[in-house]
Amino acid sequence: MHNVLTLVAPSSPQLSEAILNTIFEEFRQLKINPQLNWLSENEACDLYFSGMDCDAVDKLVRKKINGLSIDLAVQPAENRTKKILIADMDSTIITTESLDEIADFFGLKEEISTITAEAMNGKIPFERALIERVAMLKGFSDKCIAEIIANFSYSKGAKVLVKTMNKNGSLTALVSGGFRQFTNHVRDALGFTLDFGNELEIKEGKFTGRILGDILTGSVKKQIMDLLMDQHRLSYSEVLAVGDGANDIPMLLAAGLGVGYRAKSIVAEKVRFNISHAGLEALLFFQGIPRVEFEEE
């Protein structure tokens, strides 16, 4: 069987016999007999098939599960397990936008979060939006950083994803348009191998309103991915990338498994794979890893 359809249903209705029978019947009408393999009973499964291309199966199945809380991925069965994980941080690994949290601390959230939303939805250039928002922080104390970190909330499955990929020998890299003041902590808390991000300039305990060095944009995220691939002699087909915003699009389109997580509409429309219902553990299911092999929290 050359291709595989992965279905992930994190909540009711889960992958019931009725839902699977509906999908199987569609295959049978096309004279295709898929092979079922459970990755987690009633939660996630693989259907291996041949005789039909991935895009056609994707469209067919999406019509059948429309309105149900089910995520899916259709891809070649070969080389599913990836050797590099490239993950965005804000609104992907963590549930919030770290710059918006700084703004909230100083009563600027409404103004700054509006610009954040426009940038993440691709309505204004990321670099311009970042410079504009950081400038608003000039003169404020950096003491907020520790408090914000203490209140970080991680997306469901984030810790399991990183720990399991580390256990399997993959390189795990946090690549963020956010700030090293936060990525350093998330790297250590979850066990990422590496972290990359922008760096807020701080002098005498206060934000200067500037960013140190070159800004880590969407194109730079892709360049970092390329660099890591070259260093480890890997190809795009061996890379898993996940993110939610417009600045993640270059790396998501290039990766063998590029996945939008709770993605903004501009991202969801461009990338082939999306997680809209499950947690980040779906990225492990998409690689064919059963739940019994997860490195639990």
PDB file of C-alpha atoms in Angstrom:
ATOM      1  CA  MET A   1       0.000   0.000   0.000  1.00  0.00           C
ATOM      2  CA  HIS A   2       1.647   3.202  -1.195  1.00  0.00           C
ATOM      3  CA  ASN A   3      -0.397   5.889   0.589  1.00  0.00           C
ATOM      4  CA  VAL A   4      -1.978   6.389   3.976  1.00  0.00           C
ATOM      5  CA  LEU A   5      -4.951   8.317   5.305  1.00  0.00           C
ATOM      6  CA  THR A   6      -4.653   9.223   8.992  1.00  0.00           C
ATOM      7  CA  LEU A   7      -7.775  10.202  10.928  1.00  0.00           C
ATOM      8  CA  VAL A   8      -7.600  11.822  14.375  1.00  0.00           C
ATOM      9  CA  ALA A   9     -10.714  12.492  16.446  1.00  0.00           C
ATOM     10  CA  PRO A  10      -9.865  13.849  19.916  1.00  0.00           C
ATOM     11  CA  SER A  11     -13.417  14.157  21.233  1.00  0.00           C
ATOM     12  CA  SER A  12     -16.994  13.094  20.664  1.00  0.00           C
ATOM     13  CA  PRO A  13     -17.900  11.871  18.151  1.00  0.00           C
ATOM     14  CA  GLN A  14     -14.710   9.851  18.010  1.00  0.00           C
ATOM     15  CA  LEU A  15     -13.850   7.393  15.275  1.00  0.00           C
ATOM     16  CA  SER A  16     -16.954   5.265  15.601  1.00  0.00           C
ATOM     17  CA  GLU A  17     -17.706   2.196  13.532  1.00  0.00           C
ATOM     18  CA  ALA A  18     -20.374   4.175  11.695  1.00  0.00           C
ATOM     19  CA  ILE A  19     -17.933   6.920  10.660  1.00  0.00           C
ATOM     20  CA  LEU A  20     -15.337   4.411   9.483  1.00  0.00           C
ATOM     21  CA  ASN A  21     -17.945   2.382   7.592  1.00  0.00           C
ATOM     22  CA  THR A  22     -18.998   5.521   5.725  1.00  0.00           C
ATOM     23  CA  ILE A  23     -15.399   6.126   4.642  1.00  0.00           C
ATOM     24  CA  PHE A  24     -14.824   2.463   3.787  1.00  0.00           C
ATOM     25  CA  GLU A  25     -17.939   2.459   1.607  1.00  0.00           C
ATOM     26  CA  GLU A  26     -16.555   5.374  -0.409  1.00  0.00           C
ATOM     27  CA  PHE A  27     -13.352   3.426  -0.992  1.00  0.00           C
ATOM     28  CA  ARG A  28     -15.256   0.274  -1.980  1.00  0.00           C
ATOM     29  CA  GLN A  29     -17.229   2.169  -4.599  1.00  0.00           C
ATOM     30  CA  LEU A  30     -13.880   3.051  -6.149  1.00  0.00           C
ATOM     31  CA  LYS A  31     -12.807  -0.605  -5.894  1.00  0.00           C
ATOM     32  CA  ILE A  32     -10.187   0.243  -3.287  1.00  0.00           C
ATOM     33  CA  ASN A  33      -9.767  -1.938  -0.205  1.00  0.00           C
ATOM     34  CA  PRO A  34      -7.891   0.035   2.495  1.00  0.00           C
ATOM     35  CA  GLN A  35      -6.124  -1.655   5.386  1.00  0.00           C
ATOM     36  CA  LEU A  36      -7.024  -0.363   8.852  1.00  0.00           C
ATOM     37  CA  ASN A  37      -4.422   0.082  11.593  1.00  0.00           C
ATOM     38  CA  TRP A  38      -5.390   1.643  14.929  1.00  0.00           C
ATOM     39  CA  LEU A  39      -2.898   4.112  16.398  1.00  0.00           C
ATOM     40  CA  SER A  40      -5.146   4.785  19.394  1.00  0.00           C
ATOM     41  CA  GLU A  41      -8.467   2.990  19.604  1.00  0.00           C
ATOM     42  CA  ASN A  42     -11.416   5.218  18.663  1.00  0.00           C
ATOM     43  CA  GLU A  43      -9.058   8.226  18.587  1.00  0.00           C
ATOM     44  CA  ALA A  44      -6.626   7.789  15.708  1.00  0.00           C
ATOM     45  CA  CYS A  45      -6.127   5.326  12.879  1.00  0.00           C
ATOM     46  CA  ASP A  46      -4.317   4.784   9.598  1.00  0.00           C
ATOM     47  CA  LEU A  47      -6.007   3.570   6.430  1.00  0.00           C
ATOM     48  CA  TYR A  48      -3.413   2.301   3.950  1.00  0.00           C
ATOM     49  CA  PHE A  49      -4.438   2.304   0.301  1.00  0.00           C
ATOM     50  CA  SER A  50      -3.214   2.329  -3.286  1.00  0.00           C
ATOM     51  CA  GLY A  51      -4.835   2.963  -6.623  1.00  0.00           C
ATOM     52  CA  MET A  52      -5.836   6.577  -5.956  1.00  0.00           C
ATOM     53  CA  ASP A  53      -3.767   9.716  -5.455  1.00  0.00           C
ATOM     54  CA  CYS A  54      -3.540  11.530  -2.131  1.00  0.00           C
ATOM     55  CA  ASP A  55      -5.267  14.738  -3.226  1.00  0.00           C
ATOM     56  CA  ALA A  56      -8.315  12.873  -4.535  1.00  0.00           C
ATOM     57  CA  VAL A  57      -8.666  10.879  -1.307  1.00  0.00           C
ATOM     58  CA  ASP A  58      -8.234  14.036   0.761  1.00  0.00           C
ATOM     59  CA  LYS A  59     -11.117  15.751  -1.043  1.00  0.00           C
ATOM     60  CA  LEU A  60     -13.301  12.655  -0.895  1.00  0.00           C
ATOM     61  CA  VAL A  61     -12.898  12.078   2.829  1.00  0.00           C
ATOM     62  CA  ARG A  62     -13.231  15.753   3.780  1.00  0.00           C
ATOM     63  CA  LYS A  63     -16.686  15.776   2.224  1.00  0.00           C
ATOM     64  CA  LYS A  64     -17.687  12.776   4.316  1.00  0.00           C
ATOM     65  CA  ILE A  65     -16.432  14.151   7.652  1.00  0.00           C
ATOM     66  CA  ASN A  66     -17.545  17.737   7.062  1.00  0.00           C
ATOM     67  CA  GLY A  67     -18.862  19.160  10.341  1.00  0.00           C
ATOM     68  CA  LEU A  68     -17.208  16.495  12.510  1.00  0.00           C
ATOM     69  CA  SER A  69     -14.299  17.199  14.864  1.00  0.00           C
ATOM     70  CA  ILE A  70     -11.864  15.058  12.898  1.00  0.00           C
ATOM     71  CA  ASP A  71      -8.424  16.021  11.573  1.00  0.00           C
ATOM     72  CA  LEU A  72      -6.859  14.133   8.694  1.00  0.00           C
ATOM     73  CA  ALA A  73      -3.694  13.782   6.671  1.00  0.00           C
ATOM     74  CA  VAL A  74      -3.227  11.920   3.398  1.00  0.00           C
ATOM     75  CA  GLN A  75       0.339  11.277   2.317  1.00  0.00           C
ATOM     76  CA  PRO A  76       2.725   8.666   0.926  1.00  0.00           C
ATOM     77  CA  ALA A  77       3.290   5.891   3.451  1.00  0.00           C
ATOM     78  CA  GLU A  78       7.040   5.865   2.896  1.00  0.00           C
ATOM     79  CA  ASN A  79       9.294   8.106   5.041  1.00  0.00           C
ATOM     80  CA  ARG A  80       6.461   9.309   7.303  1.00  0.00           C
ATOM     81  CA  THR A  81       8.598   9.483  10.427  1.00  0.00           C
ATOM     82  CA  LYS A  82      10.433  12.805  10.341  1.00  0.00           C
ATOM     83  CA  LYS A  83      13.957  13.534  11.534  1.00  0.00           C
ATOM     84  CA  ILE A  84      13.570  17.257  12.229  1.00  0.00           C
ATOM     85  CA  LEU A  85      10.774  19.119  14.002  1.00  0.00           C
ATOM     86  CA  ILE A  86      10.640  22.876  13.320  1.00  0.00           C
ATOM     87  CA  ALA A  87       8.013  24.513  15.543  1.00  0.00           C
ATOM     88  CA  ASP A  88       6.694  28.038  15.857  1.00  0.00           C
ATOM     89  CA  MET A  89       6.225  29.190  19.456  1.00  0.00           C
ATOM     90  CA  ASP A  90       3.439  31.779  19.852  1.00  0.00           C
ATOM     91  CA  SER A  91      -0.074  30.362  19.425  1.00  0.00           C
ATOM     92  CA  THR A  92       1.481  27.024  18.482  1.00  0.00           C
ATOM     93  CA  ILE A  93       3.660  25.564  21.233  1.00  0.00           C
ATOM     94  CA  ILE A  94       2.298  28.087  23.728  1.00  0.00           C
ATOM     95  CA  THR A  95      -1.333  29.198  23.624  1.00  0.00           C
ATOM     96  CA  THR A  96      -0.710  32.965  23.559  1.00  0.00           C
ATOM     97  CA  GLU A  97       1.262  35.620  21.697  1.00  0.00           C
ATOM     98  CA  SER A  98       4.137  36.570  24.010  1.00  0.00           C
ATOM     99  CA  LEU A  99       4.360  40.151  22.742  1.00  0.00           C
ATOM    100  CA  ASP A 100       0.645  40.613  23.376  1.00  0.00           C
ATOM    101  CA  GLU A 101       1.226  39.379  26.933  1.00  0.00           C
ATOM    102  CA  ILE A 102       3.914  42.021  27.480  1.00  0.00           C
ATOM    103  CA  ALA A 103       1.520  44.621  26.092  1.00  0.00           C
ATOM    104  CA  ASP A 104      -1.237  43.441  28.429  1.00  0.00           C
ATOM    105  CA  PHE A 105       1.110  43.876  31.378  1.00  0.00           C
ATOM    106  CA  PHE A 106       1.404  47.579  30.565  1.00  0.00           C
ATOM    107  CA  GLY A 107      -2.155  48.204  29.439  1.00  0.00           C
ATOM    108  CA  LEU A 108      -1.301  48.220  25.735  1.00  0.00           C
ATOM    109  CA  LYS A 109      -2.818  44.895  24.709  1.00  0.00           C
ATOM    110  CA  GLU A 110      -5.722  46.174  22.632  1.00  0.00           C
ATOM    111  CA  GLU A 111      -3.496  48.387  20.515  1.00  0.00           C
ATOM    112  CA  ILE A 112      -0.678  45.882  20.074  1.00  0.00           C
ATOM    113  CA  SER A 113      -2.818  42.758  19.633  1.00  0.00           C
ATOM    114  CA  THR A 114      -4.642  44.428  16.742  1.00  0.00           C
ATOM    115  CA  ILE A 115      -1.332  44.813  14.913  1.00  0.00           C
ATOM    116  CA  THR A 116      -0.366  41.236  15.854  1.00  0.00           C
ATOM    117  CA  ALA A 117      -3.567  39.870  14.344  1.00  0.00           C
ATOM    118  CA  GLU A 118      -3.035  41.811  11.126  1.00  0.00           C
ATOM    119  CA  ALA A 119       0.524  40.513  10.810  1.00  0.00           C
ATOM    120  CA  MET A 120      -0.405  36.883  11.560  1.00  0.00           C
ATOM    121  CA  ASN A 121      -3.189  37.052   8.996  1.00  0.00           C
ATOM    122  CA  GLY A 122      -0.796  38.415   6.385  1.00  0.00           C
ATOM    123  CA  LYS A 123      -2.449  41.823   6.130  1.00  0.00           C
ATOM    124  CA  ILE A 124       0.714  43.765   6.968  1.00  0.00           C
ATOM    125  CA  PRO A 125       4.399  42.732   6.677  1.00  0.00           C
ATOM    126  CA  PHE A 126       5.641  40.851   9.731  1.00  0.00           C
ATOM    127  CA  GLU A 127       8.877  42.858  10.051  1.00  0.00           C
ATOM    128  CA  ARG A 128       7.124  46.221   9.972  1.00  0.00           C
ATOM    129  CA  ALA A 129       4.540  45.049  12.481  1.00  0.00           C
ATOM    130  CA  LEU A 130       7.185  43.749  14.871  1.00  0.00           C
ATOM    131  CA  ILE A 131       9.237  46.960  14.790  1.00  0.00           C
ATOM    132  CA  GLU A 132       6.105  49.034  15.351  1.00  0.00           C
ATOM    133  CA  ARG A 133       4.915  46.967  18.311  1.00  0.00           C
ATOM    134  CA  VAL A 134       8.303  46.744  20.027  1.00  0.00           C
ATOM    135  CA  ALA A 135       8.726  50.518  19.749  1.00  0.00           C
ATOM    136  CA  MET A 136       5.627  50.921  21.916  1.00  0.00           C
ATOM    137  CA  LEU A 137       7.418  49.168  24.793  1.00  0.00           C
ATOM    138  CA  LYS A 138      10.153  51.784  25.097  1.00  0.00           C
ATOM    139  CA  GLY A 139      10.821  52.769  28.700  1.00  0.00           C
ATOM    140  CA  PHE A 140       8.821  49.975  30.322  1.00  0.00           C
ATOM    141  CA  SER A 141      10.420  47.653  32.871  1.00  0.00           C
ATOM    142  CA  ASP A 142      11.539  44.182  31.809  1.00  0.00           C
ATOM    143  CA  LYS A 143      10.348  42.709  35.137  1.00  0.00           C
ATOM    144  CA  CYS A 144       7.204  41.534  33.354  1.00  0.00           C
ATOM    145  CA  ILE A 145       9.166  38.797  31.563  1.00  0.00           C
ATOM    146  CA  ALA A 146       9.485  36.510  34.586  1.00  0.00           C
ATOM    147  CA  GLU A 147       5.807  36.843  35.454  1.00  0.00           C
ATOM    148  CA  ILE A 148       4.708  36.127  31.896  1.00  0.00           C
ATOM    149  CA  ILE A 149       6.908  33.019  31.753  1.00  0.00           C
ATOM    150  CA  ALA A 150       5.473  31.821  35.068  1.00  0.00           C
ATOM    151  CA  ASN A 151       1.992  31.949  33.553  1.00  0.00           C
ATOM    152  CA  PHE A 152       2.802  30.291  30.222  1.00  0.00           C
ATOM    153  CA  SER A 153       0.190  27.805  29.053  1.00  0.00           C
ATOM    154  CA  TYR A 154       1.332  25.112  26.629  1.00  0.00           C
ATOM    155  CA  SER A 155      -0.820  23.766  23.836  1.00  0.00           C
ATOM    156  CA  LYS A 156      -2.277  20.310  24.386  1.00  0.00           C
ATOM    157  CA  GLY A 157       0.227  17.688  23.342  1.00  0.00           C
ATOM    158  CA  ALA A 158       3.201  20.061  23.065  1.00  0.00           C
ATOM    159  CA  LYS A 159       5.295  18.339  25.720  1.00  0.00           C
ATOM    160  CA  VAL A 160       4.443  14.858  24.452  1.00  0.00           C
ATOM    161  CA  LEU A 161       5.308  15.869  20.883  1.00  0.00           C
ATOM    162  CA  VAL A 162       8.767  17.199  21.740  1.00  0.00           C
ATOM    163  CA  LYS A 163       9.637  14.419  24.186  1.00  0.00           C
ATOM    164  CA  THR A 164       8.559  11.680  21.790  1.00  0.00           C
ATOM    165  CA  MET A 165      10.457  13.096  18.835  1.00  0.00           C
ATOM    166  CA  ASN A 166      13.540  13.525  21.022  1.00  0.00           C
ATOM    167  CA  LYS A 167      13.218   9.914  22.150  1.00  0.00           C
ATOM    168  CA  ASN A 168      13.054   8.820  18.522  1.00  0.00           C
ATOM    169  CA  GLY A 169      16.282  10.655  17.733  1.00  0.00           C
ATOM    170  CA  SER A 170      14.840  13.630  15.872  1.00  0.00           C
ATOM    171  CA  LEU A 171      16.268  17.142  16.052  1.00  0.00           C
ATOM    172  CA  THR A 172      13.726  19.491  17.638  1.00  0.00           C
ATOM    173  CA  ALA A 173      14.015  23.226  16.999  1.00  0.00           C
ATOM    174  CA  LEU A 174      11.847  26.085  18.248  1.00  0.00           C
ATOM    175  CA  VAL A 175      11.935  28.785  15.557  1.00  0.00           C
ATOM    176  CA  SER A 176       9.981  31.861  16.587  1.00  0.00           C
ATOM    177  CA  GLY A 177       9.266  35.370  15.415  1.00  0.00           C
ATOM    178  CA  GLY A 178       8.910  36.041  19.134  1.00  0.00           C
ATOM    179  CA  PHE A 179      11.747  36.658  21.546  1.00  0.00           C
ATOM    180  CA  ARG A 180      14.734  34.731  22.902  1.00  0.00           C
ATOM    181  CA  GLN A 181      13.796  35.929  26.371  1.00  0.00           C
ATOM    182  CA  PHE A 182      10.889  33.459  26.049  1.00  0.00           C
ATOM    183  CA  THR A 183      12.179  30.830  23.611  1.00  0.00           C
ATOM    184  CA  ASN A 184      15.083  30.036  25.955  1.00  0.00           C
ATOM    185  CA  HIS A 185      12.611  29.107  28.674  1.00  0.00           C
ATOM    186  CA  VAL A 186      10.319  27.090  26.386  1.00  0.00           C
ATOM    187  CA  ARG A 187      13.319  25.250  24.962  1.00  0.00           C
ATOM    188  CA  ASP A 188      14.396  24.127  28.414  1.00  0.00           C
ATOM    189  CA  ALA A 189      10.887  23.454  29.740  1.00  0.00           C
ATOM    190  CA  LEU A 190       9.903  21.172  26.853  1.00  0.00           C
ATOM    191  CA  GLY A 191      13.310  19.820  25.864  1.00  0.00           C
ATOM    192  CA  PHE A 192      13.802  21.341  22.425  1.00  0.00           C
ATOM    193  CA  THR A 193      17.303  20.785  21.079  1.00  0.00           C
ATOM    194  CA  LEU A 194      17.625  24.354  19.791  1.00  0.00           C
ATOM    195  CA  ASP A 195      15.787  27.654  19.863  1.00  0.00           C
ATOM    196  CA  PHE A 196      15.846  30.669  17.591  1.00  0.00           C
ATOM    197  CA  GLY A 197      14.096  34.007  17.997  1.00  0.00           C
ATOM    198  CA  ASN A 198      14.389  37.764  18.008  1.00  0.00           C
ATOM    199  CA  GLU A 199      15.968  39.537  20.972  1.00  0.00           C
ATOM    200  CA  LEU A 200      14.506  42.537  22.720  1.00  0.00           C
ATOM    201  CA  GLU A 201      17.096  45.145  23.610  1.00  0.00           C
ATOM    202  CA  ILE A 202      17.084  45.876  27.329  1.00  0.00           C
ATOM    203  CA  LYS A 203      19.187  48.494  29.089  1.00  0.00           C
ATOM    204  CA  GLU A 204      19.201  49.210  32.810  1.00  0.00           C
ATOM    205  CA  GLY A 205      16.160  46.979  33.280  1.00  0.00           C
ATOM    206  CA  LYS A 206      14.017  48.722  30.675  1.00  0.00           C
ATOM    207  CA  PHE A 207      12.981  47.987  27.098  1.00  0.00           C
ATOM    208  CA  THR A 208      14.630  50.339  24.625  1.00  0.00           C
ATOM    209  CA  GLY A 209      11.937  49.799  22.004  1.00  0.00           C
ATOM    210  CA  ARG A 210      14.445  48.165  19.654  1.00  0.00           C
ATOM    211  CA  ILE A 211      15.346  44.648  18.515  1.00  0.00           C
ATOM    212  CA  LEU A 212      18.952  43.458  18.542  1.00  0.00           C
ATOM    213  CA  GLY A 213      20.346  42.146  15.258  1.00  0.00           C
ATOM    214  CA  ASP A 214      18.467  41.024  12.179  1.00  0.00           C
ATOM    215  CA  ILE A 215      14.766  40.279  12.529  1.00  0.00           C
ATOM    216  CA  LEU A 216      13.684  36.641  12.306  1.00  0.00           C
ATOM    217  CA  THR A 217      11.029  36.819   9.596  1.00  0.00           C
ATOM    218  CA  GLY A 218       9.183  34.077   7.749  1.00  0.00           C
ATOM    219  CA  SER A 219      11.924  33.838   5.133  1.00  0.00           C
ATOM    220  CA  VAL A 220      14.538  33.541   7.895  1.00  0.00           C
ATOM    221  CA  LYS A 221      12.559  30.687   9.472  1.00  0.00           C
ATOM    222  CA  LYS A 222      12.842  28.876   6.153  1.00  0.00           C
ATOM    223  CA  GLN A 223      16.572  29.667   5.982  1.00  0.00           C
ATOM    224  CA  ILE A 224      17.084  28.191   9.463  1.00  0.00           C
ATOM    225  CA  MET A 225      15.250  25.055   8.370  1.00  0.00           C
ATOM    226  CA  ASP A 226      17.478  24.810   5.293  1.00  0.00           C
ATOM    227  CA  LEU A 227      20.599  25.288   7.408  1.00  0.00           C
ATOM    228  CA  LEU A 228      19.613  22.519   9.836  1.00  0.00           C
ATOM    229  CA  MET A 229      18.832  20.225   6.928  1.00  0.00           C
ATOM    230  CA  ASP A 230      22.242  20.885   5.386  1.00  0.00           C
ATOM    231  CA  GLN A 231      24.041  20.354   8.695  1.00  0.00           C
ATOM    232  CA  HIS A 232      22.355  16.982   9.205  1.00  0.00           C
ATOM    233  CA  ARG A 233      22.302  15.988   5.518  1.00  0.00           C
ATOM    234  CA  LEU A 234      18.546  15.674   5.385  1.00  0.00           C
ATOM    235  CA  SER A 235      15.941  16.510   2.741  1.00  0.00           C
ATOM    236  CA  TYR A 236      12.648  18.410   2.938  1.00  0.00           C
ATOM    237  CA  SER A 237      10.794  15.093   2.951  1.00  0.00           C
ATOM    238  CA  GLU A 238      12.344  14.361   6.360  1.00  0.00           C
ATOM    239  CA  VAL A 239      11.146  17.609   7.987  1.00  0.00           C
ATOM    240  CA  LEU A 240       8.027  18.268  10.058  1.00  0.00           C
ATOM    241  CA  ALA A 241       7.136  21.949  10.468  1.00  0.00           C
ATOM    242  CA  VAL A 242       4.214  23.383  12.430  1.00  0.00           C
ATOM    243  CA  GLY A 243       2.930  26.929  12.886  1.00  0.00           C
ATOM    244  CA  ASP A 244      -0.147  29.132  12.786  1.00  0.00           C
ATOM    245  CA  GLY A 245       0.673  32.518  11.229  1.00  0.00           C
ATOM    246  CA  ALA A 246       1.502  34.051   7.877  1.00  0.00           C
ATOM    247  CA  ASN A 247       5.208  34.207   8.769  1.00  0.00           C
ATOM    248  CA  ASP A 248       5.208  30.395   9.040  1.00  0.00           C
ATOM    249  CA  ILE A 249       4.023  29.822   5.477  1.00  0.00           C
ATOM    250  CA  PRO A 250       7.477  29.555   3.793  1.00  0.00           C
ATOM    251  CA  MET A 251       8.646  26.760   6.085  1.00  0.00           C
ATOM    252  CA  LEU A 252       5.269  24.990   6.094  1.00  0.00           C
ATOM    253  CA  LEU A 253       5.132  24.856   2.299  1.00  0.00           C
ATOM    254  CA  ALA A 254       8.703  23.565   2.029  1.00  0.00           C
ATOM    255  CA  ALA A 255       8.554  20.849   4.713  1.00  0.00           C
ATOM    256  CA  GLY A 256       7.615  17.297   3.798  1.00  0.00           C
ATOM    257  CA  LEU A 257       4.968  17.491   6.508  1.00  0.00           C
ATOM    258  CA  GLY A 258       4.050  21.165   6.963  1.00  0.00           C
ATOM    259  CA  VAL A 259       1.095  21.537   9.304  1.00  0.00           C
ATOM    260  CA  GLY A 260      -1.007  24.528  10.272  1.00  0.00           C
ATOM    261  CA  TYR A 261      -2.033  24.362  13.928  1.00  0.00           C
ATOM    262  CA  ARG A 262      -5.228  26.310  14.714  1.00  0.00           C
ATOM    263  CA  ALA A 263      -4.018  28.225  11.697  1.00  0.00           C
ATOM    264  CA  LYS A 264      -5.056  31.650  10.525  1.00  0.00           C
ATOM    265  CA  SER A 265      -7.193  31.441   7.388  1.00  0.00           C
ATOM    266  CA  ILE A 266      -4.379  32.600   5.095  1.00  0.00           C
ATOM    267  CA  VAL A 267      -2.281  29.676   6.360  1.00  0.00           C
ATOM    268  CA  ALA A 268      -5.031  27.034   6.351  1.00  0.00           C
ATOM    269  CA  GLU A 269      -5.848  27.852   2.741  1.00  0.00           C
ATOM    270  CA  LYS A 270      -2.245  27.480   1.562  1.00  0.00           C
ATOM    271  CA  VAL A 271      -0.907  24.456   3.412  1.00  0.00           C
ATOM    272  CA  ARG A 272      -1.906  20.879   2.731  1.00  0.00           C
ATOM    273  CA  PHE A 273      -2.162  19.691   6.343  1.00  0.00           C
ATOM    274  CA  ASN A 274      -4.023  21.314   9.231  1.00  0.00           C
ATOM    275  CA  ILE A 275      -4.895  20.476  12.829  1.00  0.00           C
ATOM    276  CA  SER A 276      -8.134  22.188  13.767  1.00  0.00           C
ATOM    277  CA  HIS A 277      -9.496  19.913  16.505  1.00  0.00           C
ATOM    278  CA  ALA A 278      -6.833  17.666  18.054  1.00  0.00           C
ATOM    279  CA  GLY A 279      -3.811  18.701  20.086  1.00  0.00           C
ATOM    280  CA  LEU A 280      -0.229  18.654  18.868  1.00  0.00           C
ATOM    281  CA  GLU A 281      -0.024  14.914  19.518  1.00  0.00           C
ATOM    282  CA  ALA A 282      -1.810  14.600  16.154  1.00  0.00           C
ATOM    283  CA  LEU A 283       1.590  15.343  14.603  1.00  0.00           C
ATOM    284  CA  LEU A 284       2.801  12.041  16.043  1.00  0.00           C
ATOM    285  CA  PHE A 285      -0.224  10.182  14.685  1.00  0.00           C
ATOM    286  CA  PHE A 286       0.390  11.772  11.266  1.00  0.00           C
ATOM    287  CA  GLN A 287       3.828  10.124  11.374  1.00  0.00           C
ATOM    288  CA  GLY A 288       2.295   6.730  12.119  1.00  0.00           C
ATOM    289  CA  ILE A 289       3.427   6.666  15.744  1.00  0.00           C
ATOM    290  CA  PRO A 290       0.902   4.840  17.981  1.00  0.00           C
ATOM    291  CA  ARG A 291      -0.076   6.293  21.337  1.00  0.00           C
ATOM    292  CA  VAL A 292       1.581   3.404  23.202  1.00  0.00           C
ATOM    293  CA  GLU A 293       4.924   4.741  21.938  1.00  0.00           C
ATOM    294  CA  PHE A 294       4.318   8.325  23.078  1.00  0.00           C
ATOM    295  CA  GLU A 295       6.733   9.665  25.677  1.00  0.00           C
ATOM    296  CA  GLU A 296       4.049  10.888  28.040  1.00  0.00           C
ATOM    297  CA  GLU A 297       4.407  14.000  30.231  1.00  0.00           C
TER     298      GLU A 297
END
